Structures are given as C-alpha cells and as structure tokens.
PDB file of C-alpha atoms in Angstrom:
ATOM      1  CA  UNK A   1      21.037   4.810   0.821  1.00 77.00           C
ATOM      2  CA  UNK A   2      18.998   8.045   1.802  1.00 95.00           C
ATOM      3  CA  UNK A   3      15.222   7.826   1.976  1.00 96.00           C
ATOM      4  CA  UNK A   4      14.271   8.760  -1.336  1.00 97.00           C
ATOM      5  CA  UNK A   5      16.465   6.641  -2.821  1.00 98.00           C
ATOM      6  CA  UNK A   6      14.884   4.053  -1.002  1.00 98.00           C
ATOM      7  CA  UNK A   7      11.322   5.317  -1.182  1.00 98.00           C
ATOM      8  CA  UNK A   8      12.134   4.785  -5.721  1.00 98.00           C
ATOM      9  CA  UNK A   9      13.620   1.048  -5.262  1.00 98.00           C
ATOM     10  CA  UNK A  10      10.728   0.379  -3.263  1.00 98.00           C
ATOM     11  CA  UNK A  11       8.287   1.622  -5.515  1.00 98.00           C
ATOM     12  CA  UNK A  12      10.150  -0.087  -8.677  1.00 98.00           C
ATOM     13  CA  UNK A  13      10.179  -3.457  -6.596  1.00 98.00           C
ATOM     14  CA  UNK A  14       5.943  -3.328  -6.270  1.00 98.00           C
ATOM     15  CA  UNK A  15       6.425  -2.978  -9.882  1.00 97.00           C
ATOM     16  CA  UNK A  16       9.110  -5.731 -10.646  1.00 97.00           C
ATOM     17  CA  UNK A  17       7.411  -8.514  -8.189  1.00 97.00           C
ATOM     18  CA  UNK A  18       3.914  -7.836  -9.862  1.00 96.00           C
ATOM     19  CA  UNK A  19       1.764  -5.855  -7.239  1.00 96.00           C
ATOM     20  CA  UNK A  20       1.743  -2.843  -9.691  1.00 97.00           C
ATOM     21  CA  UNK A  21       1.367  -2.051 -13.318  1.00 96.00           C
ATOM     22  CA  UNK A  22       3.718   0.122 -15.116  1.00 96.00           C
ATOM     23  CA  UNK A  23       1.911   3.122 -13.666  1.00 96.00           C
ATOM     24  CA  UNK A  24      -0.375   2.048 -11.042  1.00 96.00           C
ATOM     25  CA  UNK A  25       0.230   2.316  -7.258  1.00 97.00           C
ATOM     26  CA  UNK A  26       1.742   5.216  -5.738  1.00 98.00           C
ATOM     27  CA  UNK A  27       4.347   5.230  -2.837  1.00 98.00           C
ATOM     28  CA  UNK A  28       5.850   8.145   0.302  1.00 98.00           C
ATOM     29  CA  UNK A  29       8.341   7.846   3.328  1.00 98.00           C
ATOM     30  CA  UNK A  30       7.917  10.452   5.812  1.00 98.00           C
ATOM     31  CA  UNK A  31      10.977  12.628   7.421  1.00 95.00           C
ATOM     32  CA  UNK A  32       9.686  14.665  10.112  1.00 94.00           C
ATOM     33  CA  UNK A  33       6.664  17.229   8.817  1.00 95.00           C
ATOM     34  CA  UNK A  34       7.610  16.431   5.398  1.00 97.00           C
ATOM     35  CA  UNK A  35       6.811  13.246   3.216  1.00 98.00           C
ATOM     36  CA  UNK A  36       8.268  12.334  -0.223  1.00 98.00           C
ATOM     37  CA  UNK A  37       5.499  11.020  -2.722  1.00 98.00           C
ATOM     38  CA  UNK A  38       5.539   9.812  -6.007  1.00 98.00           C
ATOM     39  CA  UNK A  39       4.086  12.223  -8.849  1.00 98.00           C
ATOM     40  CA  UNK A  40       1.105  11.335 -10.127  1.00 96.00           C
ATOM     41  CA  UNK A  41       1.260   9.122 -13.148  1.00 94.00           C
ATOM     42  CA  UNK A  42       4.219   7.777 -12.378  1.00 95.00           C
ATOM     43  CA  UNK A  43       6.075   5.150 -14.404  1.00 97.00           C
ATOM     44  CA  UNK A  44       7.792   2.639 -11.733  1.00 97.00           C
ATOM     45  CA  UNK A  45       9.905   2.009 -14.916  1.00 97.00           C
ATOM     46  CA  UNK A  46      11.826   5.064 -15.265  1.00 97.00           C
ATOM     47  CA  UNK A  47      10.972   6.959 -11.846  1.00 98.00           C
ATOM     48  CA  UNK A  48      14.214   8.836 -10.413  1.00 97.00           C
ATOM     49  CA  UNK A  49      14.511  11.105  -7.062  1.00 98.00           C
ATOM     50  CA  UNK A  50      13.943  13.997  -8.706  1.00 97.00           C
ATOM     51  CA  UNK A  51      10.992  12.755  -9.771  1.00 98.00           C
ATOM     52  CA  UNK A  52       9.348  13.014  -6.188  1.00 98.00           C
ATOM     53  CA  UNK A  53       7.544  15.622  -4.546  1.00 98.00           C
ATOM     54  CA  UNK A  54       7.720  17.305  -0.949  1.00 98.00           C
ATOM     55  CA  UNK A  55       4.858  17.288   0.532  1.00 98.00           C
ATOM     56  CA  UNK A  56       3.678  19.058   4.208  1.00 97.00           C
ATOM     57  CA  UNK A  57       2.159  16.553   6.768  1.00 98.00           C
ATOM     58  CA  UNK A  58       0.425  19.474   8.098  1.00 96.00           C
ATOM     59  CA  UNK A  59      -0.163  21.580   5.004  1.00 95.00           C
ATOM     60  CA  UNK A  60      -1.093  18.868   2.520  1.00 89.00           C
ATOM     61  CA  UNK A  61       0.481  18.291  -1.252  1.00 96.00           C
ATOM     62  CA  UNK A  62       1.532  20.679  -4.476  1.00 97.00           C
ATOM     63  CA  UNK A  63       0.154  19.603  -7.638  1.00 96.00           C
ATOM     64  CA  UNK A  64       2.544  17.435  -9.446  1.00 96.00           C
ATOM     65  CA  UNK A  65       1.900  14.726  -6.184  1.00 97.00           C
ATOM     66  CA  UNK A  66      -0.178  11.683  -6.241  1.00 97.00           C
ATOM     67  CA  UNK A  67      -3.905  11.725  -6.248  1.00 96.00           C
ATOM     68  CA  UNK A  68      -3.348  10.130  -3.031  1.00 97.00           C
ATOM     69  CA  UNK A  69      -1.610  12.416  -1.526  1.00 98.00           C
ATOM     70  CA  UNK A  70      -4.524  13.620   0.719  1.00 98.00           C
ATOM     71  CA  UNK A  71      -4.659  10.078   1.447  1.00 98.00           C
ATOM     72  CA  UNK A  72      -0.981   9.773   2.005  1.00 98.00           C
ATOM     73  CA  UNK A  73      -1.196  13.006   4.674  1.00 98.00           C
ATOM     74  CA  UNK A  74      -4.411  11.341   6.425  1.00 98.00           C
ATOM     75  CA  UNK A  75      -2.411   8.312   7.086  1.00 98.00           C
ATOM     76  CA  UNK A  76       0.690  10.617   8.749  1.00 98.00           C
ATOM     77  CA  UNK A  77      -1.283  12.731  10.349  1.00 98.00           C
ATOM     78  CA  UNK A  78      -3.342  10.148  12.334  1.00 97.00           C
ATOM     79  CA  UNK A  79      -0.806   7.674  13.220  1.00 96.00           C
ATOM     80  CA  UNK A  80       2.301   9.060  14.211  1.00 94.00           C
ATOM     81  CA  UNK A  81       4.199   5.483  14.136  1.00 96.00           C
ATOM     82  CA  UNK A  82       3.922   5.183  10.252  1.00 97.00           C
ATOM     83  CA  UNK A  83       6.613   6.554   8.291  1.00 98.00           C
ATOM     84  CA  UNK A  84       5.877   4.648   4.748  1.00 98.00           C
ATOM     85  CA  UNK A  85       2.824   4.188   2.948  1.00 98.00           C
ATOM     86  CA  UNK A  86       2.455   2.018   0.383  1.00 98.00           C
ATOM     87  CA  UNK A  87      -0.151   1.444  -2.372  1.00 98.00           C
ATOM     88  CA  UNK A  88      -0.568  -1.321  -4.994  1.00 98.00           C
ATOM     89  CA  UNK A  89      -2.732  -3.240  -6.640  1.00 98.00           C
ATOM     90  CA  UNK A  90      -1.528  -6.889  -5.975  1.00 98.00           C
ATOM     91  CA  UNK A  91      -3.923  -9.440  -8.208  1.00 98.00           C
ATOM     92  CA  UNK A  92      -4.273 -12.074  -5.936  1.00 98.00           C
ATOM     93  CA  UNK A  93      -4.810  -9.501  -3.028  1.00 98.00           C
ATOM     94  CA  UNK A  94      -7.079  -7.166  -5.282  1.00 98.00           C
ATOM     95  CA  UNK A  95      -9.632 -10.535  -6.606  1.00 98.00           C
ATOM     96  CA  UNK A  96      -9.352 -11.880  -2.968  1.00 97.00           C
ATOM     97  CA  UNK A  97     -11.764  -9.022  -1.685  1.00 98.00           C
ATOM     98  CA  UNK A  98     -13.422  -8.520  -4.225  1.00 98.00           C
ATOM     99  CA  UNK A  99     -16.825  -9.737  -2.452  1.00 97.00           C
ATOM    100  CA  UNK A 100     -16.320  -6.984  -0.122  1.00 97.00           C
ATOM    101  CA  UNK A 101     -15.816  -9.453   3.082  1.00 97.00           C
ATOM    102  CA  UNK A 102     -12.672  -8.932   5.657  1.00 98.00           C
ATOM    103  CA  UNK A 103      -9.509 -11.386   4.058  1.00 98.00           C
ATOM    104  CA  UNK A 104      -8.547 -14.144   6.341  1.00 97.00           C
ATOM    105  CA  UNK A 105      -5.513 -15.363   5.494  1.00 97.00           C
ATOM    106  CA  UNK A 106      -5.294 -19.469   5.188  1.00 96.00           C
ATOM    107  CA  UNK A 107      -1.151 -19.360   5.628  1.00 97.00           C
ATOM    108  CA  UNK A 108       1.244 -19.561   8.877  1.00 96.00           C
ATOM    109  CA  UNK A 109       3.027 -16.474   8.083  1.00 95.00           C
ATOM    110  CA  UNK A 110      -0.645 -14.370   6.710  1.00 95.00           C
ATOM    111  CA  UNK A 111      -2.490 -15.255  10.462  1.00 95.00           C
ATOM    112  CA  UNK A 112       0.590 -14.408  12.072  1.00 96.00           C
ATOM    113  CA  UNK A 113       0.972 -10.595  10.101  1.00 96.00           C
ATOM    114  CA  UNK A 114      -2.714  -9.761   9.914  1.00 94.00           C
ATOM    115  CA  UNK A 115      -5.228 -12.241  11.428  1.00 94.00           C
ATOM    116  CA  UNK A 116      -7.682 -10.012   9.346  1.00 96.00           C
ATOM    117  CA  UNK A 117      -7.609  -7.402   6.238  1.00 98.00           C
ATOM    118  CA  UNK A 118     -10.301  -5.167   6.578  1.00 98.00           C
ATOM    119  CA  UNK A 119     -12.101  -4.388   3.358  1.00 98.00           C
ATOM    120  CA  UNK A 120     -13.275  -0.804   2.786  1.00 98.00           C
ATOM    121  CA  UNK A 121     -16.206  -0.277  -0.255  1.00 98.00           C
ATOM    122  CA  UNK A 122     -16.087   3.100  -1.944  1.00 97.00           C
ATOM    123  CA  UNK A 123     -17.973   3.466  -4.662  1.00 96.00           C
ATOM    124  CA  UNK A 124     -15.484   4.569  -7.995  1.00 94.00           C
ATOM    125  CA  UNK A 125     -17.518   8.021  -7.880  1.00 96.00           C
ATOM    126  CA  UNK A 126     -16.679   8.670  -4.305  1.00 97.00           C
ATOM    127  CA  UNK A 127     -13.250   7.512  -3.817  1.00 96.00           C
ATOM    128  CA  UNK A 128     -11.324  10.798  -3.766  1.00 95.00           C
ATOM    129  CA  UNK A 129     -13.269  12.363  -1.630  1.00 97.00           C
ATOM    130  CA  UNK A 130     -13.628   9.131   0.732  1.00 98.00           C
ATOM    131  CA  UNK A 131     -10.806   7.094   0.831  1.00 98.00           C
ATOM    132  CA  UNK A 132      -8.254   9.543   2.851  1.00 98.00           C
ATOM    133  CA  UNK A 133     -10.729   9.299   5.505  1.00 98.00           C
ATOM    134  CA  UNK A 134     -11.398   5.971   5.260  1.00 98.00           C
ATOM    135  CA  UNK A 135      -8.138   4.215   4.926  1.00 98.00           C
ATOM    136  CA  UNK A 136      -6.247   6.509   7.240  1.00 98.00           C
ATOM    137  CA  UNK A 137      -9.043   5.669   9.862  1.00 98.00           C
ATOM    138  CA  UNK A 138      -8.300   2.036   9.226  1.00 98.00           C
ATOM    139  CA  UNK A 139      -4.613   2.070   9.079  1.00 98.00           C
ATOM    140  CA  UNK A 140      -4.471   3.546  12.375  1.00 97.00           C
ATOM    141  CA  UNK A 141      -5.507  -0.196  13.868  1.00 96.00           C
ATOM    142  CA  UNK A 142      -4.385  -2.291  11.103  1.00 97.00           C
ATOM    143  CA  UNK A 143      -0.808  -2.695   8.924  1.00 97.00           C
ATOM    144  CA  UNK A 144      -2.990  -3.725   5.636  1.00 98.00           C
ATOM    145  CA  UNK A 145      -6.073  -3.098   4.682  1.00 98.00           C
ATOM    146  CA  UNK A 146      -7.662  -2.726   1.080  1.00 98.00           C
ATOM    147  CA  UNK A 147      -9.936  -1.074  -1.082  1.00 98.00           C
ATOM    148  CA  UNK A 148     -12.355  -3.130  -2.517  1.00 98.00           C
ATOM    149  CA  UNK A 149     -12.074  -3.267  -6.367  1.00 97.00           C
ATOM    150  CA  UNK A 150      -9.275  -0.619  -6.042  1.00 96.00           C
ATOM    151  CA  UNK A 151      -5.933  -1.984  -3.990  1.00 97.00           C
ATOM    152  CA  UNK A 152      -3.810  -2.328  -1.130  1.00 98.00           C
ATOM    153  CA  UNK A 153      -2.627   0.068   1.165  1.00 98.00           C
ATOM    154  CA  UNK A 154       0.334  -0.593   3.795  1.00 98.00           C
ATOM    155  CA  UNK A 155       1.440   1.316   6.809  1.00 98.00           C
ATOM    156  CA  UNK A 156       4.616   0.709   8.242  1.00 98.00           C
ATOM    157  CA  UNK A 157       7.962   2.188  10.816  1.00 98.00           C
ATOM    158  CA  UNK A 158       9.925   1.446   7.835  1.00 98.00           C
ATOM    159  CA  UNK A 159       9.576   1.367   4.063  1.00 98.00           C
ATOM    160  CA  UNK A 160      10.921  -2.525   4.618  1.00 98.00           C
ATOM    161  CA  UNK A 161       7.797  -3.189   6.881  1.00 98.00           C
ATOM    162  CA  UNK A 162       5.430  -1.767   4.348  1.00 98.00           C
ATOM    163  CA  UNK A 163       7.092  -3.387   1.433  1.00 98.00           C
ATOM    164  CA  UNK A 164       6.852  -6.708   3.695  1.00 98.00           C
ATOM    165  CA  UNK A 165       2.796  -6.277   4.443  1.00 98.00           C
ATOM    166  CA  UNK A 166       2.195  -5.930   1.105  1.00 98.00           C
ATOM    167  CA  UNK A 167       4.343  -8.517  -0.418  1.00 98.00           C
ATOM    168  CA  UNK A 168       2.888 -11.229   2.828  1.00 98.00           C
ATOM    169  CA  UNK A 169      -0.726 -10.261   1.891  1.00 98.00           C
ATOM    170  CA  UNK A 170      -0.459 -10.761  -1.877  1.00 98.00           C
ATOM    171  CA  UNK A 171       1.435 -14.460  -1.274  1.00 98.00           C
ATOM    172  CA  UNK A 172      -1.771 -14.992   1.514  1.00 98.00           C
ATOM    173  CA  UNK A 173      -4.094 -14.235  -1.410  1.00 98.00           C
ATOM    174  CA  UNK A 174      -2.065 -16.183  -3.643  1.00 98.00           C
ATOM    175  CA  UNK A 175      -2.098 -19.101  -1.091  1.00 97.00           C
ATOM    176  CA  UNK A 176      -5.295 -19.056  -0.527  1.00 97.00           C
ATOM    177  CA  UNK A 177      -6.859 -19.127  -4.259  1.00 97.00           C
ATOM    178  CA  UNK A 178      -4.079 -22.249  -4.626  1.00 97.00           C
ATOM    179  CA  UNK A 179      -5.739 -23.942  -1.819  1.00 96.00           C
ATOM    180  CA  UNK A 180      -9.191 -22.994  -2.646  1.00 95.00           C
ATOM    181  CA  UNK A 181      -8.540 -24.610  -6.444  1.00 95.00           C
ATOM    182  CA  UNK A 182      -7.286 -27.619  -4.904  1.00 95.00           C
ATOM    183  CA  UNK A 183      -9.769 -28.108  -2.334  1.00 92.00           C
ATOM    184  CA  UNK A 184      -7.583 -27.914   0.786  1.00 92.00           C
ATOM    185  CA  UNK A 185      -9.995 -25.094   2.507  1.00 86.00           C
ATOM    186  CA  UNK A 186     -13.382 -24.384   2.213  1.00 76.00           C
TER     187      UNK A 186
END
C-alpha cells in the first residue's frame, strides 16, 4: 500500500476507534520535501487519495490543505526523524489535560511510551498563529504532546508509530480516569 493510501486508512482509523469526530483531526506523511495532508474540513468518512494535498516542507501549503498545515511543515522542518503527524482529539486524552498540568500516565505500557505529555495552553484566539511554533518546538523532544482544550498531536518514523502514540495515550487517559473513579490512584 503506497503512502497515501496509508496516510487515508490512518486517518479513517482515528475516526473509527473514537479519537476524532466525523471531521475533526487532520493527518500528513512526509516523502522527501513533500508531505501529503488532509484538506481542510475533511470528512474521515468519505476521504479518498485524491482528496489530499501536496504540500512543500520548505515552501509551506496551497489552500485547499489543513489549517494545520503550517503546523504540519513546523513539525518536518524541525525534526528531520518524523515522517507522520498526527492530530486528534481523543476524549479521554483531551479531558485528561484539561487543567493545563503535564499527563502522567498511571499504566505499564503509558510510563513506558511517554513518562510525560507535555501540555501546551494557547488561548482559542491565538492558536493559529501559535501552535506551529509551539507544538513543533515540543515534538522535537517528545512523541505526544497536547493542546490544552484543543487535542493531540503525534510525531512519528512511521504513520504506525504515530497511529500507536496516539492510540497508547488515549487508553493512558482512559486508564487513568478508570482508576481515578475507582480509587486505585490518587
């Protein structure tokens, strides 16, 4: 299966498993100087290949692309391992952080992954013209890392390892609220 193809069952799979709405989240895979991105708007529903668009890690995104693709070209452009990025808005990850505090995970496989998931606060007003800066900065040190209120954003070699950091932290979350309501952790 070629990249794109991939990059769509990837996408539709954040939607399937319940880390994305209908239209929510927004997903690229990178081949060389060029990444694939879904459009903006997207329906994980219905997307096809033709339905993504080319953009330049080095000369940025048509229109048509995600409103993160700025975002999306940060991330490339400042950590040359990553060659997916993926972006969802998992409910157990998204309520998890919602105080603004760094996520510890409670689970095995969580501490193991990510010790830690940075939080990042942008205020709603400020987000497209902060959050390229600000997530690419922290996905440079860190697989995961969220935006408070907002989502998760994954880095990874592979679509498969981004897919995987966002699918650990959103069981973590899920773990951890289970635990919390049953008085296992504090």
């Amino acid at each position: 299966m070629e990249l794109r193809e991939q990059l769509v069952q990837y996408y539709q799979w954040l939607r399937r498993h319940g880390n994305n709405d209908s239209h929510s989240g927004n997903a690229s895979v990178r081949e060389g100087d060029r990444f694939w991105i879904t459009p903006t708007g997207a329906c994980a529903d219905t997307l096809s290949v033709n339905d993504l668009v080319a953009c330049s890690v080095s000369q940025g995104c048509p229109a048509g692309a995600s409103l993160d693709g700025p975002l999306h070209q940060q991330v490339y452009q400042q950590n040359s391992a990553a060659t997916a990025v993926l972006h969802s808005h998992g409910p157990y990850s998204v309520a998890s952080t919602l105080n603004g505090e760094t996520f510890i995970p409670v689970d095995f496989e969580g501490q193991l992954y990510f010790p830690q998931v940075p939080v990042i606060t942008i205020a709603y007003a400020d987000y497209v013209a902060q959050a390229p800066a600000a997530v690419a900065a922290m996905l440079k040190t860190h697989r995961i890392t969220v935006v408070r209120g907002h989502g998760v954003y994954a880095v990874g070699e592979t679509l498969n390892l981004a897919y995987k950091w966002t699918c650990s932290l959103e069981l973590s979350a899920k773990t951890a609220f289970i635990a919390h309501q049953l008085g296992s952790v504090d």
